[in-house]
Amino acid sequence: RVPPEAFDHVTIFFSDIEGFTQIAAAVESIDIVHLLNVLYIVMDRCASLFPVYKVETIGDAYMVVGGLPDPVVGDEHAAAV
């Protein structure tokens, strides 16, 4: 069990592909896998350039956080995201 913590300065980036369900229904499964793979390689590369934490990738959703798990002072968390 992980004890809860509070952070004063955090920015969350959450992305979702508009119309993903319709896109997925219209193309072959391998095309969706390729699309997400290319997208997440780019997103992971961008995230690696900044002090952000990749929280989760589920389906077409991608989330990173600035200011966690290492707290920051000021607005650096927002600039990183």
Tab-separated table of N, CA and C in Angstrom:
chain	number	residue	atom	x	y	z
A	1	ARG	N	0.837	-1.187	0.000
A	1	ARG	CA	0.000	0.000	0.000
A	1	ARG	C	0.877	1.244	0.000
A	2	VAL	N	0.580	2.175	-0.869
A	2	VAL	CA	1.353	3.407	-0.988
A	2	VAL	C	0.612	4.514	-0.240
A	3	PRO	N	1.294	5.180	0.694
A	3	PRO	CA	0.621	6.261	1.427
A	3	PRO	C	0.381	7.461	0.519
A	4	PRO	N	-0.752	8.150	0.682
A	4	PRO	CA	-1.036	9.331	-0.146
A	4	PRO	C	-0.110	10.487	0.190
A	5	GLU	N	0.156	11.318	-0.813
A	5	GLU	CA	0.976	12.512	-0.636
A	5	GLU	C	0.252	13.692	-1.260
A	6	ALA	N	0.612	14.893	-0.833
A	6	ALA	CA	0.056	16.115	-1.416
A	6	ALA	C	1.173	16.892	-2.098
A	7	PHE	N	0.869	17.457	-3.256
A	7	PHE	CA	1.823	18.260	-4.014
A	7	PHE	C	1.156	19.584	-4.354
A	8	ASP	N	1.851	20.679	-4.094
A	8	ASP	CA	1.293	22.009	-4.314
A	8	ASP	C	1.331	22.449	-5.771
A	9	HIS	N	2.312	21.984	-6.524
A	9	HIS	CA	2.509	22.469	-7.897
A	9	HIS	C	2.625	21.294	-8.856
A	10	VAL	N	1.538	20.997	-9.548
A	10	VAL	CA	1.496	19.858	-10.468
A	10	VAL	C	0.691	20.256	-11.700
A	11	THR	N	1.152	19.818	-12.878
A	11	THR	CA	0.397	19.997	-14.114
A	11	THR	C	0.191	18.629	-14.752
A	12	ILE	N	-1.026	18.355	-15.179
A	12	ILE	CA	-1.364	17.074	-15.799
A	12	ILE	C	-1.696	17.306	-17.271
A	13	PHE	N	-1.084	16.498	-18.132
A	13	PHE	CA	-1.394	16.521	-19.559
A	13	PHE	C	-2.091	15.213	-19.888
A	14	PHE	N	-3.277	15.315	-20.436
A	14	PHE	CA	-4.043	14.139	-20.825
A	14	PHE	C	-4.449	14.305	-22.277
A	15	SER	N	-4.143	13.311	-23.095
A	15	SER	CA	-4.548	13.382	-24.501
A	15	SER	C	-5.442	12.200	-24.848
A	16	ASP	N	-6.289	12.432	-25.813
A	16	ASP	CA	-7.222	11.425	-26.277
A	16	ASP	C	-7.458	11.703	-27.761
A	17	ILE	N	-7.501	10.672	-28.574
A	17	ILE	CA	-7.691	10.855	-30.012
A	17	ILE	C	-9.178	11.048	-30.300
A	18	GLU	N	-9.494	12.200	-30.848
A	18	GLU	CA	-10.873	12.521	-31.224
A	18	GLU	C	-11.369	11.510	-32.255
A	19	GLY	N	-12.501	10.880	-31.988
A	19	GLY	CA	-13.097	9.944	-32.934
A	19	GLY	C	-12.387	8.594	-33.007
A	20	PHE	N	-11.632	8.245	-31.979
A	20	PHE	CA	-10.848	7.004	-32.020
A	20	PHE	C	-11.725	5.770	-32.231
A	21	THR	N	-12.854	5.704	-31.565
A	21	THR	CA	-13.726	4.535	-31.691
A	21	THR	C	-14.188	4.354	-33.135
A	22	GLN	N	-14.538	5.456	-33.779
A	22	GLN	CA	-14.980	5.372	-35.175
A	22	GLN	C	-13.812	5.010	-36.097
A	23	ILE	N	-12.658	5.566	-35.821
A	23	ILE	CA	-11.473	5.232	-36.621
A	23	ILE	C	-11.158	3.749	-36.493
A	24	ALA	N	-11.158	3.260	-35.258
A	24	ALA	CA	-10.830	1.854	-35.002
A	24	ALA	C	-11.820	0.913	-35.682
A	25	ALA	N	-13.078	1.326	-35.753
A	25	ALA	CA	-14.091	0.483	-36.389
A	25	ALA	C	-13.953	0.467	-37.912
A	26	ALA	N	-13.307	1.484	-38.468
A	26	ALA	CA	-13.245	1.625	-39.923
A	26	ALA	C	-11.994	1.038	-40.567
A	27	VAL	N	-10.984	0.700	-39.778
A	27	VAL	CA	-9.725	0.203	-40.348
A	27	VAL	C	-9.336	-1.135	-39.724
A	28	GLU	N	-8.338	-1.758	-40.303
A	28	GLU	CA	-7.843	-3.039	-39.783
A	28	GLU	C	-7.157	-2.842	-38.432
A	29	SER	N	-7.220	-3.845	-37.608
A	29	SER	CA	-6.613	-3.790	-36.265
A	29	SER	C	-5.130	-3.463	-36.320
A	30	ILE	N	-4.421	-4.041	-37.278
A	30	ILE	CA	-2.983	-3.799	-37.389
A	30	ILE	C	-2.703	-2.328	-37.685
A	31	ASP	N	-3.602	-1.676	-38.395
A	31	ASP	CA	-3.431	-0.251	-38.679
A	31	ASP	C	-3.568	0.581	-37.408
A	32	ILE	N	-4.470	0.195	-36.531
A	32	ILE	CA	-4.627	0.886	-35.243
A	32	ILE	C	-3.385	0.682	-34.394
A	33	VAL	N	-2.880	-0.544	-34.358
A	33	VAL	CA	-1.662	-0.832	-33.597
A	33	VAL	C	-0.511	0.026	-34.120
A	34	HIS	N	-0.377	0.109	-35.423
A	34	HIS	CA	0.690	0.918	-36.032
A	34	HIS	C	0.511	2.396	-35.698
A	35	LEU	N	-0.702	2.908	-35.831
A	35	LEU	CA	-0.983	4.315	-35.514
A	35	LEU	C	-0.604	4.638	-34.062
A	36	LEU	N	-1.075	3.825	-33.135
A	36	LEU	CA	-0.779	4.078	-31.714
A	36	LEU	C	0.699	3.921	-31.413
A	37	ASN	N	1.341	2.949	-32.038
A	37	ASN	CA	2.771	2.737	-31.817
A	37	ASN	C	3.575	3.959	-32.260
A	38	VAL	N	3.298	4.462	-33.449
A	38	VAL	CA	4.002	5.644	-33.957
A	38	VAL	C	3.725	6.850	-33.056
A	39	LEU	N	2.471	7.043	-32.707
A	39	LEU	CA	2.091	8.174	-31.862
A	39	LEU	C	2.793	8.117	-30.508
A	40	TYR	N	2.790	6.963	-29.877
A	40	TYR	CA	3.382	6.854	-28.540
A	40	TYR	C	4.903	6.886	-28.561
A	41	ILE	N	5.510	6.444	-29.637
A	41	ILE	CA	6.967	6.603	-29.761
A	41	ILE	C	7.314	8.083	-29.773
A	42	VAL	N	6.562	8.870	-30.534
A	42	VAL	CA	6.804	10.314	-30.587
A	42	VAL	C	6.527	10.948	-29.229
A	43	MET	N	5.408	10.613	-28.619
A	43	MET	CA	5.055	11.190	-27.314
A	43	MET	C	6.083	10.812	-26.244
A	44	ASP	N	6.509	9.558	-26.230
A	44	ASP	CA	7.519	9.116	-25.256
A	44	ASP	C	8.832	9.854	-25.462
A	45	ARG	N	9.202	10.057	-26.708
A	45	ARG	CA	10.443	10.789	-27.011
A	45	ARG	C	10.340	12.228	-26.502
A	46	CYS	N	9.236	12.876	-26.782
A	46	CYS	CA	9.036	14.248	-26.289
A	46	CYS	C	9.056	14.284	-24.766
A	47	ALA	N	8.381	13.354	-24.134
A	47	ALA	CA	8.339	13.315	-22.662
A	47	ALA	C	9.720	13.088	-22.073
A	48	SER	N	10.562	12.338	-22.771
A	48	SER	CA	11.904	12.051	-22.248
A	48	SER	C	12.807	13.285	-22.241
A	49	LEU	N	12.424	14.320	-22.964
A	49	LEU	CA	13.230	15.537	-23.041
A	49	LEU	C	12.972	16.491	-21.876
A	50	PHE	N	11.943	16.207	-21.077
A	50	PHE	CA	11.536	17.104	-20.007
A	50	PHE	C	11.365	16.345	-18.700
A	51	PRO	N	11.391	17.066	-17.571
A	51	PRO	CA	11.214	16.400	-16.279
A	51	PRO	C	9.734	16.116	-16.002
A	52	VAL	N	9.170	15.188	-16.757
A	52	VAL	CA	7.784	14.783	-16.562
A	52	VAL	C	7.739	13.287	-16.284
A	53	TYR	N	6.629	12.863	-15.706
A	53	TYR	CA	6.424	11.458	-15.377
A	53	TYR	C	5.287	10.916	-16.233
A	54	LYS	N	5.542	9.867	-16.992
A	54	LYS	CA	4.496	9.237	-17.798
A	54	LYS	C	3.649	8.385	-16.858
A	55	VAL	N	2.404	8.784	-16.697
A	55	VAL	CA	1.525	8.098	-15.762
A	55	VAL	C	0.949	6.837	-16.380
A	56	GLU	N	0.348	6.983	-17.569
A	56	GLU	CA	-0.368	5.847	-18.128
A	56	GLU	C	-0.601	6.020	-19.615
A	57	THR	N	-0.666	4.899	-20.293
A	57	THR	CA	-1.122	4.844	-21.676
A	57	THR	C	-2.133	3.714	-21.737
A	58	ILE	N	-3.393	4.061	-21.983
A	58	ILE	CA	-4.449	3.053	-22.095
A	58	ILE	C	-5.208	3.333	-23.379
A	59	GLY	N	-5.200	2.367	-24.294
A	59	GLY	CA	-5.889	2.570	-25.565
A	59	GLY	C	-5.307	3.776	-26.275
A	60	ASP	N	-6.153	4.770	-26.529
A	60	ASP	CA	-5.679	5.972	-27.208
A	60	ASP	C	-5.408	7.114	-26.236
A	61	ALA	N	-5.478	6.864	-24.942
A	61	ALA	CA	-5.244	7.904	-23.934
A	61	ALA	C	-3.779	7.897	-23.491
A	62	TYR	N	-3.232	9.093	-23.319
A	62	TYR	CA	-1.830	9.263	-22.912
A	62	TYR	C	-1.803	10.323	-21.825
A	63	MET	N	-1.108	10.065	-20.714
A	63	MET	CA	-1.065	11.013	-19.616
A	63	MET	C	0.348	11.165	-19.067
A	64	VAL	N	0.777	12.421	-18.930
A	64	VAL	CA	2.043	12.739	-18.261
A	64	VAL	C	1.773	13.826	-17.222
A	65	VAL	N	2.665	13.879	-16.223
A	65	VAL	CA	2.520	14.838	-15.141
A	65	VAL	C	3.842	15.547	-14.913
A	66	GLY	N	3.781	16.864	-14.758
A	66	GLY	CA	4.940	17.649	-14.357
A	66	GLY	C	4.811	17.973	-12.879
A	67	GLY	N	5.892	17.844	-12.123
A	67	GLY	CA	5.860	18.111	-10.694
A	67	GLY	C	5.695	16.874	-9.838
A	68	LEU	N	5.644	15.719	-10.457
A	68	LEU	CA	5.563	14.436	-9.764
A	68	LEU	C	6.530	13.465	-10.406
A	69	PRO	N	7.080	12.511	-9.766
A	69	PRO	CA	7.048	12.285	-8.332
A	69	PRO	C	7.997	13.215	-7.570
A	70	ASP	N	8.792	13.981	-8.300
A	70	ASP	CA	9.714	14.921	-7.666
A	70	ASP	C	9.064	16.298	-7.640
A	71	PRO	N	8.738	16.812	-6.453
A	71	PRO	CA	8.095	18.124	-6.364
A	71	PRO	C	8.978	19.239	-6.937
A	72	VAL	N	8.340	20.270	-7.467
A	72	VAL	CA	9.057	21.434	-8.000
A	72	VAL	C	8.470	22.695	-7.359
A	73	VAL	N	9.227	23.746	-7.434
A	73	VAL	CA	8.792	25.030	-6.903
A	73	VAL	C	8.473	25.949	-8.076
A	74	GLY	N	7.445	26.741	-7.943
A	74	GLY	CA	7.084	27.668	-9.009
A	74	GLY	C	6.336	26.986	-10.133
A	75	ASP	N	6.491	27.540	-11.326
A	75	ASP	CA	5.736	27.047	-12.474
A	75	ASP	C	6.534	26.130	-13.403
A	76	GLU	N	7.648	25.615	-12.943
A	76	GLU	CA	8.466	24.726	-13.796
A	76	GLU	C	7.690	23.508	-14.250
A	77	HIS	N	6.774	23.013	-13.422
A	77	HIS	CA	5.975	21.839	-13.768
A	77	HIS	C	5.126	22.094	-15.004
A	78	ALA	N	4.568	23.285	-15.116
A	78	ALA	CA	3.741	23.627	-16.274
A	78	ALA	C	4.585	23.781	-17.533
A	79	ALA	N	5.737	24.407	-17.393
A	79	ALA	CA	6.619	24.586	-18.540
A	79	ALA	C	7.106	23.243	-19.071
A	80	ALA	N	7.360	22.292	-18.196
A	80	ALA	CA	7.831	20.968	-18.618
A	80	ALA	C	6.763	20.230	-19.417
A	81	VAL	N	5.536	20.368	-18.995
A	81	VAL	CA	4.427	19.689	-19.685
A	81	VAL	C	4.117	20.425	-20.962
